[in-house]
Coordinates of C-alpha atoms in Angstrom, one line a residue:
Chain H
M194 CA -10.3 -35.7 -27.1
K195 CA -8.0 -33.2 -25.4
F196 CA -8.7 -29.6 -24.3
G197 CA -6.3 -27.0 -22.7
G198 CA -6.9 -24.2 -20.4
I199 CA -4.1 -21.6 -19.7
D200 CA -4.2 -19.1 -16.8
I201 CA -1.6 -16.3 -16.8
G202 CA -1.6 -14.6 -13.6
S203 CA 0.6 -11.8 -12.1
L204 CA 2.8 -14.1 -10.3
T205 CA 2.3 -17.6 -11.8
G206 CA 1.2 -19.2 -15.1
K207 CA -0.9 -22.2 -15.1
A208 CA -1.7 -24.9 -17.6
V209 CA -4.4 -27.9 -17.4
V210 CA -5.1 -30.4 -20.0
L211 CA -8.1 -32.5 -20.1
E212 CA -9.0 -35.7 -21.7
D213 CA -12.7 -35.5 -21.9
D214 CA -13.6 -35.1 -18.3
D215 CA -10.3 -36.1 -16.7
V216 CA -7.4 -33.9 -16.0
V217 CA -4.4 -35.7 -17.6
G218 CA -1.7 -33.0 -17.0
S219 CA -1.2 -29.7 -15.3
A220 CA 1.8 -27.4 -14.6
I221 CA 2.5 -24.1 -12.5
I222 CA 5.5 -21.8 -13.1
P223 CA 6.5 -18.3 -11.9
V224 CA 5.8 -15.7 -14.7
R225 CA 8.6 -14.9 -17.1
R226 CA 9.3 -11.5 -18.7
N227 CA 6.0 -11.5 -20.6
P228 CA 2.6 -13.5 -20.9
V229 CA 3.8 -14.9 -24.4
L230 CA 6.9 -16.4 -22.9
T231 CA 5.0 -17.6 -19.7
S232 CA 2.3 -19.3 -21.5
T233 CA 4.4 -20.9 -24.0
L234 CA 6.7 -22.4 -21.3
V235 CA 4.1 -23.7 -19.0
Y236 CA 1.8 -25.1 -21.8
N237 CA 5.0 -26.9 -23.4
E238 CA 5.7 -28.2 -19.8
V239 CA 2.4 -29.9 -19.8
L240 CA 2.5 -31.0 -23.4
D241 CA 6.0 -32.6 -23.0
G242 CA 4.9 -34.4 -19.6
L243 CA 2.1 -36.0 -21.9
G244 CA 4.4 -36.5 -24.9
I245 CA 2.0 -34.8 -27.2
E246 CA 2.0 -31.8 -29.6
A247 CA 0.0 -28.7 -29.5
S248 CA -1.9 -30.0 -32.6
D249 CA -3.2 -33.0 -30.5
V250 CA -5.2 -30.6 -28.3
A251 CA -8.6 -29.9 -30.0
Y252 CA -9.3 -26.4 -28.4
C253 CA -7.6 -24.2 -25.9
V254 CA -8.7 -21.5 -24.0
G255 CA -6.9 -18.6 -22.1
T256 CA -7.7 -16.7 -19.1
G257 CA -6.0 -14.4 -16.3
Y258 CA -4.4 -11.1 -16.2
G259 CA -2.2 -11.7 -19.3
R260 CA -4.9 -13.7 -21.4
E261 CA -4.9 -11.3 -24.2
R262 CA -1.3 -12.1 -25.1
I263 CA -1.4 -16.0 -25.1
P264 CA -0.4 -16.6 -28.7
F265 CA -1.9 -20.1 -29.2
V266 CA -5.4 -20.1 -27.8
Q267 CA -8.7 -20.2 -29.8
K268 CA -10.4 -17.9 -27.4
S269 CA -9.9 -16.0 -24.1
L270 CA -12.3 -15.6 -21.3
S271 CA -12.3 -13.7 -17.8
E272 CA -10.9 -15.0 -14.7
I273 CA -14.3 -14.6 -13.2
S274 CA -15.9 -16.9 -15.4
C275 CA -13.3 -19.4 -15.4
H276 CA -12.9 -19.7 -11.7
G277 CA -16.6 -20.1 -11.5
K278 CA -16.6 -22.8 -14.1
G279 CA -13.7 -24.7 -12.6
A280 CA -15.2 -24.6 -9.0
H281 CA -18.4 -25.7 -10.0
F282 CA -17.3 -28.6 -12.1
L283 CA -15.2 -29.7 -9.1
D284 CA -18.0 -29.4 -6.5
P285 CA -21.5 -28.4 -7.9
E286 CA -22.8 -27.5 -4.3
V287 CA -20.6 -24.6 -4.2
R288 CA -22.1 -21.0 -4.4
T289 CA -19.5 -18.7 -3.1
I290 CA -15.9 -18.7 -4.4
V291 CA -13.2 -16.7 -2.6
D292 CA -10.1 -16.4 -5.3
V293 CA -7.1 -14.8 -3.6
G294 CA -4.5 -14.6 -6.3
G295 CA -1.0 -12.9 -6.6
Q296 CA -2.3 -9.3 -7.1
D297 CA -6.1 -9.5 -6.8
C298 CA -8.8 -10.9 -4.9
K299 CA -12.4 -11.9 -6.1
V300 CA -15.5 -13.0 -4.7
I301 CA -17.7 -14.9 -7.0
C302 CA -21.3 -16.1 -6.5
L303 CA -23.0 -18.7 -8.6
D304 CA -26.6 -19.9 -9.1
D305 CA -27.7 -23.5 -8.7
D306 CA -26.5 -24.1 -12.3
G307 CA -23.2 -22.8 -11.8
D308 CA -23.9 -19.5 -13.8
L309 CA -22.4 -16.1 -12.6
L310 CA -24.8 -14.4 -10.2
D311 CA -22.4 -11.6 -9.1
F312 CA -18.9 -10.7 -8.1
V313 CA -16.6 -8.3 -6.5
M314 CA -13.0 -7.6 -7.0
N315 CA -10.0 -5.7 -5.5
E316 CA -7.2 -5.2 -7.8
K317 CA -6.3 -1.7 -6.8
C318 CA -4.6 -2.4 -3.4
A319 CA -2.0 -4.9 -2.6
A320 CA -3.6 -5.5 0.8
G321 CA -5.5 -8.6 1.0
T322 CA -3.8 -10.1 -2.0
G323 CA -1.0 -12.6 -2.4
R324 CA 1.5 -9.9 -2.9
Y325 CA 0.9 -8.6 0.7
L326 CA 1.7 -12.1 2.0
E327 CA 4.8 -12.2 -0.2
I328 CA 6.3 -8.8 1.1
M329 CA 5.6 -9.9 4.8
A330 CA 7.1 -13.3 4.3
D331 CA 10.1 -11.8 2.8
L332 CA 10.6 -9.4 5.9
L333 CA 10.2 -12.5 8.3
D334 CA 12.7 -14.4 5.9
L335 CA 10.0 -17.1 5.5
S336 CA 8.9 -18.7 2.3
L337 CA 5.2 -18.3 1.5
D338 CA 4.6 -21.8 2.5
Q339 CA 6.4 -21.5 5.8
L340 CA 4.5 -18.3 6.5
G341 CA 1.2 -20.3 6.7
S342 CA 2.7 -23.2 8.8
V343 CA 4.5 -21.1 11.3
S344 CA 1.5 -18.9 11.8
L345 CA -0.7 -21.9 13.1
K346 CA 2.0 -22.3 16.0
A347 CA 1.2 -18.9 17.1
K348 CA 0.2 -18.5 20.9
T349 CA -0.5 -14.7 20.9
P350 CA -1.0 -13.3 17.5
V351 CA 0.0 -9.7 17.2
A352 CA -2.3 -7.1 16.4
M353 CA -1.8 -5.3 12.9
N354 CA -3.3 -1.7 12.8
S355 CA -2.2 -0.9 9.2
T356 CA -4.1 -1.8 6.1
C357 CA -1.5 -0.4 3.7
S358 CA 1.1 -2.9 2.7
I359 CA 3.7 -0.4 3.1
Y360 CA 2.6 0.8 6.7
A361 CA 2.2 -3.0 7.6
Q362 CA 5.8 -3.5 6.4
A363 CA 7.0 -0.7 9.0
E364 CA 4.7 -2.3 11.8
V365 CA 6.3 -5.7 11.2
L366 CA 9.8 -4.1 11.4
Q367 CA 8.9 -2.8 14.7
Y368 CA 7.8 -6.1 16.1
I369 CA 11.0 -7.7 14.9
A370 CA 13.0 -5.0 16.5
R371 CA 11.2 -5.8 19.8
K372 CA 12.0 -9.5 19.3
T373 CA 8.4 -10.6 19.1
R374 CA 8.0 -14.2 18.0
K375 CA 8.1 -15.0 14.4
E376 CA 4.9 -17.2 14.8
D377 CA 3.0 -14.5 16.6
I378 CA 3.9 -12.1 13.9
A379 CA 3.0 -14.5 11.2
A380 CA -0.3 -15.1 13.0
G381 CA -1.1 -11.5 12.8
I382 CA -0.1 -11.0 9.2
S383 CA -2.5 -13.9 8.4
R384 CA -5.3 -12.4 10.4
A385 CA -5.0 -8.9 8.8
M386 CA -4.8 -10.5 5.5
A387 CA -8.0 -12.5 6.2
E388 CA -9.8 -9.4 7.4
R389 CA -9.2 -7.7 4.4
V390 CA -10.6 -10.5 2.3
A391 CA -13.4 -10.9 4.6
G392 CA -14.5 -7.2 4.0
L393 CA -14.7 -8.0 0.4
V394 CA -16.8 -11.0 0.9
R395 CA -19.2 -9.0 3.1
K396 CA -19.9 -6.7 0.0
L397 CA -21.8 -9.5 -1.6
A398 CA -24.9 -11.4 -0.6
V399 CA -23.1 -14.6 -0.4
A400 CA -24.5 -18.1 0.2
P401 CA -23.1 -21.4 1.1
E402 CA -21.3 -23.6 0.2
F403 CA -18.2 -21.8 0.3
T404 CA -14.8 -22.6 -1.4
I405 CA -11.4 -20.8 -1.6
T406 CA -9.1 -20.9 -4.7
G407 CA -6.0 -19.3 -6.0
G408 CA -2.4 -19.5 -4.7
V409 CA -3.4 -18.2 -1.2
A410 CA -5.8 -21.0 -0.6
K411 CA -2.7 -23.1 0.0
N412 CA -1.9 -20.9 2.9
A413 CA -3.5 -22.7 6.0
G414 CA -3.0 -19.7 8.3
V415 CA -4.9 -17.3 6.2
V416 CA -7.5 -19.9 5.3
R417 CA -8.3 -20.7 9.0
A418 CA -8.3 -17.1 10.1
L419 CA -10.9 -16.3 7.2
E420 CA -13.0 -19.3 8.2
D421 CA -13.0 -17.8 11.8
I422 CA -13.8 -14.3 10.7
L423 CA -16.6 -15.3 8.3
G424 CA -17.9 -18.1 10.5
V425 CA -17.9 -20.5 7.7
E426 CA -16.1 -23.6 6.5
F427 CA -14.3 -23.8 3.0
R428 CA -15.3 -27.0 1.2
P429 CA -12.0 -28.5 0.3
L430 CA -11.6 -29.2 -3.4
S431 CA -10.2 -32.4 -4.7
F432 CA -7.7 -30.3 -6.9
D433 CA -5.0 -27.8 -6.6
P434 CA -6.9 -24.6 -5.8
Q435 CA -4.3 -22.7 -7.8
L436 CA -5.1 -24.5 -10.9
V437 CA -9.0 -24.0 -10.6
G438 CA -8.9 -20.9 -13.3
A439 CA -6.9 -23.1 -15.6
L440 CA -9.2 -25.9 -15.2
G441 CA -12.4 -23.8 -15.8
A442 CA -10.7 -22.4 -19.0
A443 CA -10.0 -26.2 -20.2
R444 CA -13.9 -26.9 -19.4
F445 CA -14.8 -23.9 -21.5
A446 CA -12.6 -25.2 -24.2
R447 CA -14.3 -28.7 -24.1
E448 CA -17.7 -26.8 -24.5
S449 CA -16.5 -24.5 -27.1
S450 CA -14.8 -27.2 -29.3
P451 CA -16.9 -27.7 -32.6
G452 CA -16.3 -31.5 -32.3
E453 CA -18.2 -31.8 -28.9
S454 CA -21.8 -31.6 -28.3
T455 CA -22.2 -28.5 -25.9
R456 CA -23.2 -29.5 -22.4
R457 CA -23.3 -27.3 -19.4
Chain D
M137 CA 6.8 41.5 17.9
D138 CA 5.9 39.2 20.7
E139 CA 8.5 37.9 23.1
V140 CA 9.6 34.4 23.8
A141 CA 9.3 33.6 27.5
G142 CA 12.0 31.0 27.7
D143 CA 15.5 31.7 26.3
Y144 CA 15.1 28.8 23.8
A145 CA 12.1 27.1 22.8
F146 CA 12.9 23.4 21.3
G147 CA 10.3 22.0 19.0
I148 CA 10.7 18.4 18.2
D149 CA 8.8 16.7 15.5
A150 CA 9.5 12.7 15.5
G151 CA 7.7 12.0 12.3
S152 CA 7.2 8.2 10.9
S153 CA 10.6 8.5 9.1
I154 CA 12.6 11.7 9.9
L155 CA 13.2 13.5 13.1
K156 CA 13.1 17.4 12.9
I157 CA 14.1 19.5 15.8
V158 CA 14.2 23.3 15.7
V159 CA 15.2 25.8 18.3
V160 CA 13.4 29.2 18.4
G161 CA 15.7 31.9 20.1
G162 CA 14.7 34.7 22.4
D163 CA 14.3 37.1 19.4
G164 CA 11.6 34.7 17.9
G165 CA 14.1 33.5 15.0
L166 CA 15.5 30.2 14.3
A167 CA 18.6 29.7 16.4
S168 CA 19.3 26.2 15.2
S169 CA 17.7 23.0 13.8
T170 CA 18.6 19.7 13.0
T171 CA 17.3 16.4 11.1
A172 CA 17.9 12.8 11.4
R173 CA 16.5 9.5 10.3
I174 CA 14.4 7.9 13.1
G175 CA 15.3 4.3 12.6
G176 CA 14.3 1.8 15.2
D177 CA 15.2 3.8 18.3
P178 CA 13.2 7.1 18.3
T179 CA 14.1 7.7 22.1
G180 CA 17.8 7.6 21.4
V181 CA 17.6 9.6 18.2
V182 CA 15.5 12.3 19.9
G183 CA 17.8 12.4 23.0
A184 CA 20.8 12.8 20.9
G185 CA 19.3 15.3 18.8
V186 CA 18.3 17.6 21.8
K187 CA 21.7 17.1 23.5
K188 CA 23.5 18.1 20.2
L189 CA 21.6 21.3 19.9
L190 CA 21.9 22.1 23.7
R191 CA 25.7 21.8 23.5
E192 CA 25.9 23.8 20.2
L193 CA 24.0 26.6 21.6
G194 CA 25.7 26.4 25.1
V195 CA 22.3 26.2 26.8
K196 CA 21.2 24.3 29.8
R197 CA 18.2 22.1 29.6
K198 CA 16.3 24.3 32.5
Q199 CA 17.0 27.4 30.1
A200 CA 14.7 26.0 27.4
T201 CA 11.0 24.9 26.8
F202 CA 10.3 21.7 24.9
G203 CA 7.2 20.6 22.7
I204 CA 7.2 17.3 21.0
T205 CA 5.0 15.9 18.2
G206 CA 4.9 13.4 15.5
R207 CA 4.0 9.6 15.0
N208 CA 7.0 8.6 16.9
G209 CA 6.9 11.4 19.5
R210 CA 4.9 9.9 22.2
G211 CA 6.7 8.8 25.3
V212 CA 10.0 9.3 23.7
A213 CA 11.1 12.6 25.8
K214 CA 9.9 12.9 29.2
F215 CA 11.1 16.5 29.5
A216 CA 8.6 17.5 26.6
E217 CA 5.0 17.9 26.5
Y218 CA 3.4 16.0 23.6
E219 CA 1.3 18.0 21.3
S220 CA -1.0 16.8 18.4
E221 CA 0.3 16.8 14.9
L222 CA -2.7 18.8 13.7
S223 CA -2.2 21.4 16.4
C224 CA 1.5 21.7 15.7
L225 CA 0.8 22.3 12.0
A226 CA -1.7 24.9 12.7
A227 CA 0.5 26.7 15.2
G228 CA 3.7 26.3 13.2
G229 CA 2.1 27.3 10.0
A230 CA 0.6 30.5 11.7
Y231 CA 3.9 31.3 13.2
L232 CA 5.8 31.1 10.0
V233 CA 2.9 32.6 7.7
P234 CA 0.7 34.8 9.8
G235 CA -2.1 35.1 7.3
V236 CA -2.2 31.2 6.7
R237 CA -5.6 29.7 6.7
T238 CA -5.0 26.3 5.2
V239 CA -1.9 24.1 5.9
V240 CA -1.4 21.0 3.6
D241 CA 1.1 18.6 4.9
T242 CA 2.5 15.5 3.2
G243 CA 4.8 13.3 5.2
S244 CA 6.1 10.0 4.4
F245 CA 3.1 8.2 5.8
S246 CA 0.3 10.6 5.8
N247 CA -1.6 13.6 4.1
K248 CA -3.1 16.0 6.5
V249 CA -5.0 19.1 5.6
V250 CA -5.7 21.5 8.5
K251 CA -7.7 24.8 8.5
V252 CA -6.4 27.3 10.9
D253 CA -8.1 30.4 12.4
S254 CA -6.4 33.8 12.8
S255 CA -4.8 32.8 16.2
G256 CA -3.3 29.7 15.0
R257 CA -5.8 27.1 16.1
V258 CA -7.4 24.1 14.3
V259 CA -10.5 24.9 12.8
E260 CA -11.1 21.8 10.8
Y261 CA -8.9 19.0 9.3
A262 CA -8.8 15.9 6.9
V263 CA -6.3 13.2 7.2
N264 CA -5.3 10.1 5.1
D265 CA -3.1 7.9 7.0
V266 CA -4.6 4.4 6.0
C267 CA -3.1 4.1 2.4
S268 CA 0.4 5.2 1.1
S269 CA -0.7 6.0 -2.3
G270 CA -0.8 9.9 -1.7
A271 CA 2.2 10.0 0.8
G272 CA 5.9 10.4 0.6
M273 CA 6.3 6.5 0.7
F274 CA 4.9 6.4 -2.5
L275 CA 7.6 8.5 -4.1
E276 CA 10.3 7.0 -2.2
L277 CA 9.5 3.5 -3.5
V278 CA 8.8 4.7 -7.0
C279 CA 12.3 6.5 -7.1
K280 CA 14.0 3.2 -6.0
S281 CA 12.4 1.7 -9.0
L282 CA 13.4 4.6 -11.2
D283 CA 16.9 4.6 -9.7
V284 CA 16.8 8.3 -9.0
S285 CA 16.9 10.1 -5.7
L286 CA 13.9 11.6 -4.1
D287 CA 15.6 15.1 -4.6
E288 CA 16.2 14.4 -8.4
L289 CA 12.5 13.2 -9.0
G290 CA 11.0 16.7 -8.9
S291 CA 13.4 18.4 -11.2
L292 CA 13.4 15.5 -13.7
A293 CA 9.6 15.8 -13.7
L294 CA 9.9 19.6 -14.4
E295 CA 12.0 18.7 -17.6
A296 CA 9.5 16.1 -18.9
G297 CA 7.6 16.4 -22.0
D298 CA 4.0 14.5 -21.8
P299 CA 3.7 12.9 -18.4
V300 CA 3.2 9.1 -18.8
P301 CA 0.3 8.4 -16.5
I302 CA 0.6 5.7 -13.9
S303 CA -2.4 3.5 -13.7
S304 CA -1.8 1.9 -10.4
Q305 CA -3.0 3.5 -7.3
C306 CA -1.3 1.3 -4.8
S307 CA 2.3 1.9 -4.1
I308 CA 3.1 -1.7 -4.5
F309 CA 1.7 -2.0 -7.8
A310 CA 3.1 1.3 -9.1
E311 CA 6.5 0.1 -8.0
S312 CA 6.3 -2.7 -10.6
E313 CA 4.3 -0.6 -13.2
V314 CA 7.2 2.0 -13.3
I315 CA 9.8 -0.8 -14.2
Y316 CA 7.3 -2.1 -16.7
L317 CA 7.1 1.3 -18.3
M318 CA 10.8 1.7 -18.4
N319 CA 11.2 -1.5 -20.2
E320 CA 8.6 -0.2 -22.7
G321 CA 10.9 2.4 -23.4
K322 CA 9.2 5.3 -21.6
G323 CA 11.6 8.1 -20.5
V324 CA 12.4 8.6 -16.8
P325 CA 11.5 12.1 -16.8
E326 CA 8.1 11.5 -18.2
I327 CA 7.5 8.7 -15.7
A328 CA 8.6 10.8 -13.1
A329 CA 6.1 13.6 -14.0
G330 CA 3.3 10.9 -14.2
V331 CA 4.5 9.9 -10.6
C332 CA 4.2 13.4 -9.4
Q333 CA 0.8 13.7 -11.0
S334 CA -0.4 10.5 -9.4
I335 CA 0.3 11.8 -5.7
V336 CA -1.1 15.2 -6.5
G337 CA -4.3 13.3 -7.6
R338 CA -4.4 11.8 -4.2
I339 CA -3.6 14.9 -2.3
A340 CA -5.9 17.3 -4.0
P341 CA -9.3 15.6 -3.2
L342 CA -8.3 15.8 0.5
V343 CA -7.6 19.4 0.3
S344 CA -10.9 20.3 -1.7
K345 CA -13.0 18.3 0.7
L346 CA -12.3 21.2 3.3
R347 CA -13.2 24.0 0.9
P348 CA -9.8 25.6 1.7
E349 CA -9.1 29.4 1.9
P350 CA -5.8 31.3 1.4
D351 CA -3.1 31.8 2.4
F352 CA -2.0 28.2 1.6
L353 CA 1.3 26.7 2.9
L354 CA 2.5 23.3 1.7
A355 CA 4.5 21.7 4.6
G356 CA 6.2 18.3 4.9
G357 CA 9.1 16.6 3.0
V358 CA 7.1 16.3 -0.2
A359 CA 6.8 20.1 -0.3
K360 CA 10.5 20.1 -1.3
N361 CA 9.4 18.4 -4.7
P362 CA 9.1 21.5 -7.1
A363 CA 6.9 19.3 -9.6
V364 CA 4.4 18.2 -6.9
R365 CA 4.2 21.9 -5.7
S366 CA 3.4 23.3 -9.0
M367 CA 1.0 20.6 -10.1
L368 CA -1.0 20.8 -6.7
S369 CA -0.9 24.5 -7.0
R370 CA -2.4 24.3 -10.5
E371 CA -4.9 21.6 -9.5
L372 CA -6.1 23.5 -6.6
G373 CA -5.9 26.9 -8.1
A374 CA -4.1 28.0 -5.2
E375 CA -0.7 29.9 -4.5
F376 CA 1.5 28.4 -1.7
V377 CA 3.1 31.0 0.4
D378 CA 6.8 30.3 0.9
P379 CA 7.5 29.6 4.8
G380 CA 11.1 31.0 4.5
V381 CA 12.3 27.6 6.1
D382 CA 12.5 24.1 5.1
P383 CA 8.8 23.2 4.9
Q384 CA 9.5 19.9 6.6
L385 CA 10.0 22.0 9.8
V386 CA 6.6 23.3 10.0
G387 CA 5.5 20.9 12.4
A388 CA 8.5 21.4 14.7
F389 CA 7.9 25.0 14.7
G390 CA 4.4 24.4 15.9
A391 CA 5.8 22.0 18.7
A392 CA 8.2 24.9 19.8
V393 CA 5.4 27.3 19.9
L394 CA 3.0 25.1 22.0
G395 CA 5.8 23.5 24.3
K396 CA 6.1 24.1 27.8
G397 CA 9.1 24.4 30.4
A398 CA 10.9 21.4 31.7
G399 CA 8.7 21.4 34.7
G400 CA 5.6 21.8 32.7
D401 CA 5.4 25.4 33.8
P402 CA 2.6 26.9 31.7
G403 CA 4.1 30.4 32.0
T404 CA 6.8 29.7 29.4
R405 CA 5.5 29.8 26.0
V406 CA 6.5 31.1 22.7
Y407 CA 3.8 33.7 21.2
G408 CA 3.8 33.5 17.4
G409 CA 3.6 35.9 14.5
G410 CA 5.9 38.7 13.1
D411 CA 8.4 39.4 10.8
W412 CA 11.3 37.6 12.7
R413 CA 13.1 36.6 9.6

């Protein structure tokens, strides 16, 4: 039996299809004009890849910023629940999930059974979210992927004094004007980003084991800086960290499907 | 009225984006002024601005005193003494509006509120320079999204019907929210009014925190926005006194008042106050 999970974020749309416990298809696309379009396109991409129709999927759950506007799902659930669900499914040892998405950052704490204990979220300020990295990568004329890899080559990372993305932009422009090495600026940016995320992590009584999800989890520079600041190691997941929310949604779909015996 | 000790007192305010220079003449009045974008070379821009004014007035550097302030003011002009931005707002405010007790300054990068005593000194202050959501940069970014000039924003907002509230606090998120609102068919004047309300919502609490007293002076580039001015005035229940000059120049006036001679001679100072206008 097949189950779908759709995660419509601020910058990307993600879809996962499960065949019982196994992921059989997934896709990530940049957001389109509206969540209706984004969700339809990303879901169709997965369905086409599998050569199946929407009617072949027993149950589908939506999540993310745009979840209320996905036309074809049976149910929608919060990102917090879905990220918790997905991470617990991938690694039951995980108690703290740091999810850094395109326009927000969440820290989610789970109990031993994978149920939600507590969470904190920043969705008010671009600093400490993927948007911040995107702006900075643009200034340095690097792709988001390059920003991470370039920053790992730094010898003397620059200090960033500003929190605000706007002020940080001015600071980076000054470094560029002074012909500071790109890798040192990139590393300073990663560090500043990580400091901001760490501030959010410290607001909760967090417990090991830790993992990181969301698009920013793919940025090695930020991940390493965050491990360094927090003094922890993130457990690597056996799955694309950007798809964890969609995976969690698909797991919920499986549990919600009337044809399935509910199992935690 | 009091005398100016030097022939000319230069006040330089090298802010985060705009350079402002005023020259106060021997009669205590504004002899000349200039503004320029700072760009990437504050030293060069300040030097050029001072040179331009010296030439225009036919004055030698030795005949003048120089004070400098502003985020970009440190270390860019050896001939000028650096004075803190807060001291300059207080001194400049008191010089232009002798009864001033509260100066509210909104520049492109920060909000400052200074309570001033009767001799133009800082009594108490509050500053926000960590978040751009209450600063001029917020307006600049949103103007780009709205495709209107910074000058137009305020007059558009005054024409508006019910303001469209902006839910994002962050400048970055507001930038995209505004585009979304336009796509939803909301009117540009109504969005502009929402934007002005949003920045006022960030400035007002900073002012209220200090239990401000009249006279009130609104300084900085954002003070030129009539909608922000009237909304803030309503929000605080305070009337702003007209300084009689471009409100962006208040800090530079303060630098002129506090500046010293080229040799650092403490005897050459401008003493403020009076109806020099």
